[in-house]
XYZ file of C-alpha atoms in Angstrom:
512
model
C -79.071 -102.027 -176.445
C -79.784 -102.916 -172.988
C -78.932 -99.566 -171.468
C -81.666 -97.861 -173.647
C -83.943 -100.778 -172.751
C -83.025 -100.362 -168.760
C -83.509 -95.848 -169.234
C -87.011 -96.548 -170.758
C -88.320 -98.729 -168.343
C -87.174 -96.615 -165.780
C -88.667 -93.711 -167.134
C -92.081 -95.581 -167.721
C -92.101 -97.094 -164.038
C -91.273 -93.656 -162.994
C -94.807 -92.233 -165.079
C -96.487 -95.252 -163.259
C -94.908 -93.421 -160.075
C -96.111 -90.284 -160.454
C -99.866 -91.439 -161.344
C -99.729 -93.366 -158.265
C -98.515 -90.173 -155.899
C -100.827 -87.693 -157.265
C -104.042 -88.121 -155.471
C -105.028 -85.918 -152.989
C -104.481 -87.875 -149.997
C -100.884 -88.418 -150.932
C -100.365 -84.911 -151.583
C -102.001 -83.800 -148.269
C -99.792 -86.023 -146.665
C -96.456 -84.649 -148.095
C -97.491 -80.682 -147.508
C -98.771 -82.025 -143.634
C -95.363 -83.931 -143.655
C -93.222 -80.875 -144.702
C -94.674 -78.465 -142.236
C -94.277 -81.085 -139.691
C -90.516 -80.991 -140.622
C -89.883 -77.607 -140.409
C -91.361 -77.331 -137.168
C -89.263 -79.840 -136.101
C -86.215 -78.812 -137.627
C -86.722 -75.327 -136.407
C -86.739 -75.784 -132.848
C -82.890 -76.496 -131.376
C -83.146 -79.964 -129.677
C -85.521 -81.802 -132.187
C -83.723 -83.997 -134.890
C -85.354 -85.419 -138.020
C -84.419 -89.004 -136.583
C -86.318 -87.927 -133.173
C -89.588 -86.700 -135.618
C -89.465 -89.663 -137.860
C -88.979 -92.290 -134.556
C -92.100 -90.381 -133.113
C -94.492 -90.220 -136.047
C -93.465 -93.590 -137.813
C -96.107 -95.810 -135.452
C -98.887 -93.761 -136.697
C -98.120 -94.414 -140.738
C -98.327 -98.056 -140.308
C -101.795 -97.759 -139.974
C -101.874 -95.737 -143.743
C -101.088 -97.309 -147.539
C -97.585 -97.183 -148.435
C -98.142 -94.953 -151.129
C -99.322 -92.308 -148.233
C -97.855 -92.838 -144.832
C -93.985 -93.433 -146.710
C -93.856 -89.982 -148.716
C -95.197 -88.511 -145.498
C -92.091 -89.423 -143.575
C -89.912 -88.877 -146.573
C -91.263 -85.094 -146.923
C -90.881 -84.621 -142.953
C -86.928 -85.780 -143.202
C -86.308 -83.801 -146.231
C -88.128 -80.504 -144.766
C -86.444 -80.835 -141.121
C -83.123 -81.250 -142.432
C -83.367 -78.133 -144.352
C -85.256 -76.420 -141.325
C -82.147 -76.479 -139.262
C -80.950 -73.854 -141.044
C -83.325 -71.670 -139.390
C -82.273 -71.511 -136.146
C -78.886 -71.840 -137.042
C -79.213 -68.387 -138.936
C -81.643 -66.624 -136.271
C -80.310 -67.558 -132.987
C -76.684 -69.159 -134.024
C -78.425 -72.662 -132.989
C -78.280 -75.399 -135.031
C -81.856 -77.371 -134.943
C -80.351 -79.798 -136.066
C -76.742 -81.529 -136.025
C -76.740 -81.428 -139.976
C -76.896 -77.499 -139.670
C -73.811 -76.955 -137.868
C -71.688 -75.616 -140.163
C -74.816 -73.472 -141.645
C -74.424 -71.325 -138.658
C -70.359 -70.237 -138.974
C -71.903 -67.817 -141.778
C -75.507 -67.930 -141.907
C -75.962 -66.383 -138.020
C -73.160 -63.474 -139.028
C -75.186 -62.352 -142.098
C -78.209 -62.507 -139.932
C -76.136 -59.771 -137.460
C -75.512 -57.999 -140.534
C -79.164 -57.626 -140.924
C -79.211 -60.063 -143.731
C -81.521 -62.441 -142.123
C -83.935 -63.072 -144.663
C -81.215 -62.892 -147.247
C -79.397 -65.905 -145.510
C -82.287 -67.882 -145.037
C -83.778 -67.734 -148.432
C -80.052 -68.708 -149.536
C -80.228 -71.562 -147.592
C -83.654 -72.849 -148.770
C -82.859 -72.568 -152.353
C -79.399 -74.238 -151.880
C -81.158 -77.019 -150.120
C -83.648 -77.279 -152.703
C -81.369 -77.140 -155.646
C -78.870 -79.711 -154.098
C -82.138 -82.242 -152.834
C -83.327 -82.246 -156.410
C -79.859 -83.304 -157.774
C -79.278 -86.200 -155.165
C -83.084 -87.208 -155.990
C -82.112 -87.016 -159.732
C -79.201 -89.129 -158.924
C -81.495 -91.584 -156.559
C -83.706 -91.978 -159.702
C -81.005 -92.764 -162.446
C -78.867 -95.046 -160.183
C -81.195 -97.065 -157.753
C -82.722 -99.203 -160.634
C -79.301 -100.057 -162.235
C -77.732 -100.859 -158.679
C -80.500 -103.191 -158.025
C -80.100 -105.185 -161.504
C -76.617 -105.535 -160.184
C -77.661 -106.428 -156.465
C -79.903 -109.187 -158.264
C -76.608 -111.125 -158.862
C -75.275 -111.032 -155.360
C -75.263 -114.085 -153.432
C -75.304 -114.704 -149.673
C -71.449 -114.109 -149.390
C -71.568 -110.589 -151.161
C -74.595 -109.675 -148.955
C -72.960 -110.229 -145.519
C -69.651 -108.459 -146.635
C -71.693 -105.715 -147.327
C -73.249 -105.842 -144.093
C -69.833 -105.801 -142.316
C -68.695 -102.966 -144.899
C -71.852 -100.832 -143.327
C -70.901 -101.519 -139.535
C -67.364 -100.643 -140.599
C -68.495 -97.403 -142.460
C -70.276 -95.493 -139.343
C -66.921 -96.703 -136.792
C -64.301 -95.492 -139.396
C -66.135 -91.780 -139.740
C -66.170 -91.316 -135.618
C -62.927 -90.508 -135.398
C -61.148 -90.551 -132.174
C -64.654 -92.335 -130.499
C -63.761 -95.126 -133.091
C -63.382 -97.593 -129.958
C -66.700 -96.131 -128.600
C -68.312 -96.414 -131.933
C -67.472 -100.079 -132.032
C -68.571 -100.660 -128.337
C -71.776 -99.167 -129.616
C -71.650 -101.810 -132.870
C -71.229 -104.897 -130.602
C -74.221 -103.729 -128.208
C -76.477 -103.112 -131.281
C -75.298 -106.724 -132.108
C -75.690 -108.065 -128.644
C -79.377 -107.020 -128.768
C -80.488 -108.054 -132.101
C -79.955 -111.178 -131.145
C -82.393 -111.703 -128.215
C -85.193 -113.937 -129.291
C -85.300 -117.068 -131.025
C -82.773 -118.383 -133.272
C -83.919 -117.873 -136.595
C -82.518 -121.620 -137.694
C -83.315 -124.151 -134.552
C -85.567 -122.054 -132.516
C -83.440 -121.926 -129.585
C -84.087 -119.331 -127.284
C -81.025 -116.691 -126.712
C -81.195 -114.517 -124.098
C -84.708 -114.399 -123.199
C -84.429 -115.029 -119.459
C -87.868 -116.783 -119.462
C -89.617 -113.992 -120.514
C -92.529 -114.139 -123.199
C -92.393 -110.887 -124.053
C -88.710 -111.255 -125.291
C -89.356 -114.658 -127.698
C -89.883 -112.246 -130.967
C -86.973 -110.191 -130.048
C -86.527 -106.430 -129.358
C -89.260 -104.126 -130.922
C -87.379 -101.933 -133.292
C -89.430 -98.576 -133.133
C -89.614 -98.289 -129.397
C -85.855 -98.475 -129.344
C -86.008 -95.865 -131.674
C -88.126 -93.418 -129.758
C -86.492 -94.309 -126.669
C -82.614 -93.722 -128.370
C -83.745 -90.732 -129.821
C -86.622 -88.883 -128.408
C -86.932 -89.815 -125.306
C -83.368 -89.532 -124.269
C -83.909 -85.946 -125.385
C -86.647 -85.043 -123.020
C -83.959 -86.443 -120.324
C -81.451 -84.475 -121.578
C -83.844 -81.516 -122.001
C -84.726 -81.469 -118.418
C -81.384 -81.590 -117.160
C -80.310 -78.727 -119.047
C -84.288 -76.707 -118.370
C -82.318 -74.923 -115.187
C -78.961 -73.873 -116.719
C -80.481 -72.782 -120.116
C -80.964 -69.143 -121.260
C -83.415 -68.645 -123.941
C -81.796 -67.018 -127.306
C -83.200 -64.069 -128.771
C -84.472 -64.498 -132.410
C -82.940 -61.968 -134.842
C -86.082 -61.085 -136.458
C -86.460 -59.898 -140.162
C -87.616 -56.654 -140.721
C -90.399 -56.067 -142.867
C -88.584 -54.015 -145.647
C -85.614 -56.501 -145.757
C -84.131 -57.384 -148.973
C -84.117 -60.895 -150.258
C -81.803 -62.756 -152.270
C -81.108 -61.666 -155.614
C -80.508 -64.294 -158.643
C -76.920 -62.382 -159.275
C -76.009 -62.977 -155.852
C -77.380 -67.067 -156.375
C -75.395 -67.128 -159.955
C -72.248 -66.298 -157.984
C -72.669 -69.741 -155.817
C -74.316 -71.804 -158.545
C -70.654 -73.834 -158.649
C -70.187 -74.341 -154.952
C -73.825 -75.782 -154.859
C -73.112 -78.272 -157.529
C -69.756 -79.164 -155.913
C -71.451 -79.402 -152.648
C -74.543 -81.359 -153.934
C -71.850 -83.656 -155.436
C -69.947 -84.374 -151.933
C -73.183 -84.927 -150.287
C -74.439 -87.474 -152.781
C -70.994 -89.003 -152.785
C -71.323 -89.107 -148.794
C -74.875 -90.156 -148.620
C -74.507 -93.214 -150.641
C -72.358 -94.772 -147.978
C -74.207 -96.512 -145.427
C -74.152 -94.936 -141.614
C -72.764 -91.787 -142.425
C -75.418 -89.165 -143.415
C -75.678 -85.480 -143.645
C -74.092 -84.877 -140.339
C -70.631 -85.755 -142.222
C -71.595 -84.062 -145.801
C -72.002 -80.736 -144.472
C -68.771 -79.884 -143.044
C -66.932 -82.152 -145.948
C -68.779 -79.286 -148.292
C -67.860 -76.793 -146.508
C -64.402 -77.236 -146.191
C -64.189 -78.012 -149.647
C -66.014 -74.954 -150.849
C -63.708 -73.012 -148.790
C -60.293 -74.634 -150.039
C -61.664 -73.738 -153.596
C -62.583 -70.193 -152.926
C -61.121 -67.466 -154.085
C -61.950 -65.716 -150.543
C -61.438 -67.817 -148.169
C -60.861 -65.775 -145.190
C -64.490 -64.272 -145.825
C -65.710 -68.291 -144.928
C -66.822 -67.839 -140.982
C -67.492 -64.150 -141.218
C -71.023 -64.224 -143.353
C -69.741 -65.834 -146.904
C -72.242 -66.437 -149.149
C -70.276 -69.473 -150.390
C -69.953 -70.798 -147.035
C -73.619 -71.153 -146.420
C -74.417 -72.329 -149.504
C -72.062 -74.985 -149.584
C -73.335 -76.240 -145.823
C -76.768 -76.233 -146.862
C -76.239 -77.859 -150.390
C -73.809 -80.622 -148.495
C -76.213 -81.975 -146.272
C -79.511 -82.188 -148.154
C -78.391 -83.776 -150.935
C -77.028 -86.208 -148.662
C -80.789 -86.715 -148.132
C -82.001 -88.602 -151.011
C -78.662 -90.324 -151.311
C -79.313 -92.164 -147.885
C -82.221 -93.716 -149.832
C -79.703 -95.826 -152.364
C -78.154 -97.904 -149.724
C -81.698 -98.883 -148.347
C -83.879 -99.329 -151.223
C -80.766 -101.105 -153.120
C -79.596 -103.419 -150.222
C -81.828 -102.727 -147.027
C -78.979 -101.173 -145.595
C -79.778 -97.727 -143.800
C -77.767 -94.578 -145.378
C -77.969 -92.891 -141.469
C -80.315 -92.742 -138.690
C -82.895 -91.259 -139.997
C -83.389 -93.794 -142.908
C -82.601 -96.754 -140.122
C -85.955 -95.477 -138.711
C -87.581 -95.457 -141.903
C -86.784 -99.260 -142.613
C -89.157 -100.255 -139.473
C -91.499 -98.114 -141.709
C -90.897 -100.209 -144.707
C -91.549 -103.318 -142.981
C -94.542 -102.389 -141.256
C -95.985 -101.936 -144.550
C -94.892 -105.181 -145.943
C -92.076 -104.206 -147.999
C -88.831 -105.905 -147.684
C -86.095 -103.017 -148.697
C -83.516 -104.978 -151.095
C -83.014 -105.993 -155.145
C -86.156 -107.795 -155.013
C -87.980 -104.463 -154.033
C -87.635 -103.201 -157.430
C -88.954 -106.549 -158.842
C -92.129 -106.695 -157.176
C -93.064 -103.208 -155.992
C -91.354 -101.301 -158.769
C -94.164 -98.673 -159.188
C -94.817 -98.002 -155.614
C -90.888 -97.487 -155.376
C -90.781 -94.957 -158.235
C -93.972 -93.135 -156.627
C -91.868 -92.748 -153.255
C -88.976 -91.420 -155.665
C -91.660 -88.867 -157.422
C -93.377 -87.857 -153.915
C -89.481 -86.610 -153.330
C -89.948 -84.446 -156.508
C -93.270 -83.055 -155.455
C -92.362 -82.410 -152.259
C -88.902 -80.631 -153.127
C -90.958 -78.090 -155.409
C -93.862 -77.887 -152.770
C -91.021 -77.105 -149.867
C -89.515 -74.490 -151.620
C -93.011 -72.995 -152.252
C -94.451 -73.171 -148.446
C -90.780 -72.158 -147.073
C -90.396 -69.134 -149.479
C -93.805 -67.732 -148.310
C -93.806 -68.645 -145.178
C -90.071 -67.932 -143.782
C -91.462 -65.120 -141.562
C -93.787 -67.180 -139.626
C -91.098 -70.102 -139.706
C -88.257 -67.919 -138.066
C -90.314 -67.588 -135.084
C -90.714 -70.901 -134.344
C -88.025 -71.099 -132.063
C -90.010 -68.953 -129.786
C -91.959 -71.944 -128.570
C -91.055 -72.627 -124.774
C -89.323 -75.803 -124.350
C -92.072 -75.829 -120.646
C -94.391 -76.777 -123.717
C -92.811 -78.514 -126.255
C -91.053 -81.311 -124.359
C -94.041 -83.071 -122.046
C -95.763 -82.754 -125.530
C -92.892 -84.947 -127.184
C -92.743 -87.342 -123.969
C -96.680 -88.234 -124.611
C -96.038 -88.662 -128.088
C -93.108 -91.035 -127.222
C -94.925 -93.126 -124.859
C -98.079 -93.259 -127.389
C -96.240 -93.962 -130.444
C -94.368 -96.832 -128.446
C -97.667 -97.978 -127.572
C -99.266 -97.600 -131.077
C -96.747 -100.324 -132.565
C -98.270 -103.395 -130.924
C -100.566 -101.821 -128.493
C -98.024 -103.482 -125.576
C -97.519 -101.958 -122.105
C -94.074 -103.708 -122.444
C -93.249 -101.809 -125.484
C -93.646 -98.548 -123.434
C -91.382 -99.847 -120.850
C -89.078 -100.419 -123.586
C -88.794 -97.447 -124.675
C -88.240 -95.646 -121.293
C -85.390 -98.066 -120.508
C -83.732 -97.234 -124.209
C -84.672 -93.559 -123.203
C -82.168 -93.882 -120.332
C -79.491 -95.905 -122.432
C -79.458 -93.050 -124.896
C -79.057 -90.546 -122.318
C -76.121 -92.566 -120.554
C -74.774 -93.004 -123.972
C -75.284 -89.511 -124.541
C -73.235 -88.455 -121.343
C -70.544 -90.701 -122.014
C -70.453 -89.136 -125.699
C -70.668 -92.946 -126.740
C -72.327 -92.321 -130.528
C -76.099 -94.333 -131.234
C -75.938 -94.541 -134.603
C -73.582 -97.912 -134.778
C -76.268 -99.255 -131.790
C -79.003 -98.644 -134.094
C -77.466 -99.514 -137.767
C -75.824 -103.103 -135.935
C -79.631 -103.694 -134.564
C -81.028 -103.397 -138.368
C -77.892 -105.338 -140.319
C -77.534 -108.217 -137.170
C -80.282 -110.287 -138.552
C -79.186 -109.786 -142.609
C -75.448 -110.393 -141.524
C -76.086 -113.507 -139.512
C -78.755 -115.212 -141.950
C -76.002 -114.460 -145.137
C -73.299 -115.525 -143.116
C -74.885 -118.977 -142.561
C -76.316 -119.793 -145.891
C -72.545 -118.777 -146.971
C -70.871 -121.208 -144.850
C -74.184 -123.782 -145.406
C -73.353 -123.288 -149.085
C -69.765 -123.812 -148.922
C -69.878 -126.422 -146.509
C -68.415 -124.233 -143.896
C -65.326 -123.280 -145.786
C -64.428 -119.464 -145.692
C -63.321 -120.200 -149.095
C -66.518 -118.371 -150.686
C -65.780 -115.155 -149.537
C -62.290 -115.118 -151.342
C -62.975 -117.049 -154.296
C -65.930 -115.072 -156.097
C -65.022 -111.950 -157.998
C -67.607 -109.573 -156.278
C -67.108 -111.069 -152.781
C -63.257 -110.891 -153.161
C -63.518 -107.075 -154.076
C -65.603 -106.556 -151.298
C -63.368 -108.132 -149.018
C -60.572 -106.047 -150.157
C -62.309 -102.660 -149.356
C -62.891 -104.383 -145.833
C -59.175 -104.729 -145.248
C -58.463 -101.589 -146.681
C -60.960 -100.071 -144.364
C -59.430 -102.291 -141.459
C -56.021 -100.915 -142.126
C -57.254 -97.149 -142.719
C -59.227 -97.433 -139.238
C -55.930 -99.297 -137.333
C -53.901 -96.101 -138.914
C -56.041 -93.498 -137.695
C -56.478 -94.907 -134.632
C -52.783 -94.749 -133.992
C -52.016 -91.594 -134.842
C -54.790 -90.406 -132.353
C -52.742 -92.476 -129.718
C -49.479 -91.003 -131.028
C -50.604 -87.455 -130.977
C -52.375 -87.706 -127.614
C -48.942 -89.396 -126.233
C -47.330 -86.274 -127.258
C -49.047 -84.215 -126.043
C -48.662 -85.706 -122.832
C -45.096 -85.288 -123.075
C -45.170 -82.021 -124.178
C -46.927 -80.890 -121.304
């Protein structure tokens, strides 16, 4: 049958992928990426997105089977390592670890820091492996389906990506829309792809090629954090990490067995959220935590040192990591801000994410999937035996850390095109990111909009060219009509949510 043929082809290509990645250079890159990600994730204030934006320019000069596995291993280990300061100092290392601190820090104060750290590690590895298996099984099949998509379907997919990230912004939806609009505007700078006319260049030759993506990402996610940390330096009191006693008891198999069902449920939630464009681990961890609390026989223990709560939070955020690669590799749409940076790395390597990637570079794609499996095993080994050392990373003083980060920001932005204008762009983007942070305006919509805007514009223009300018092409094709219906439901839901928020706000004002 056709399905059996696809499975055999997938397994054969996966074996080719393992053969391509099993060399000392790729394995060394994976190990270095794991160690770098753990350091980044364990330091409050640094994020996986920041780390990816900082180091991705240096991978442009590596072969893709070395550079991209390095970024993937950094990504997954940074998401895991955010749990280390969440447990030891009650300060999540990354936004995805926010729910982890609710129970992890309580366990640490009860003298169970080692047990909590080991539980977070095992839950992370199991969930990540589950998400990776789903990625391997679904990506190729979805790509074969996506090959039948035309410009109308892709135009609607890009629109769905923008709406998705806006719809999960809650009461900040208006700010998210404004952020996305700013991203679309920035993406218009440069030459018109069809007519060649200059758009918003203001006579500058540096802007003819458009705004360089990587310097903007470095500025938004890394340089802005340097500015923010410099502002907070005089106000911050350094937390004292809870140390692990030499004879501290570790995680027992019986304790792990009791939370396996929770880990499985949270893995499913993380994968489901991860495949949706523009959401990511920051949302999935809270959804998994809430679901585990509702399903638990002891919901009153959540927030008081619950093993279920800790396992759910870590499984939920780590399962989303490989799942975020599904929209990236299959449709060319970033699953979250980290994969948005990775999209830039793919393009710099001469790879164009989308269904044709599985046709033109299938062994390479599956070698990246194979690197996820390998890095998962290595993460378990490296983190387990180094757990005592990694728990002390939080002691690195910010006065040493952030000047180094600032220097890497400027060096990384210059390395992209060896252009001084990119350094200026990074500083300006950092100021914009800092201002957005102060105004509580989300930056992910801006980044996602910048990335999908070219594809959206091209697909929209091609669709209208095919239809002679008629919009009927978007509702006379079955798949396009289905996507259009989903978009209509999303818009209706968004309007309903905003109406509820305004109503609740008005009621609160009246009651006061």
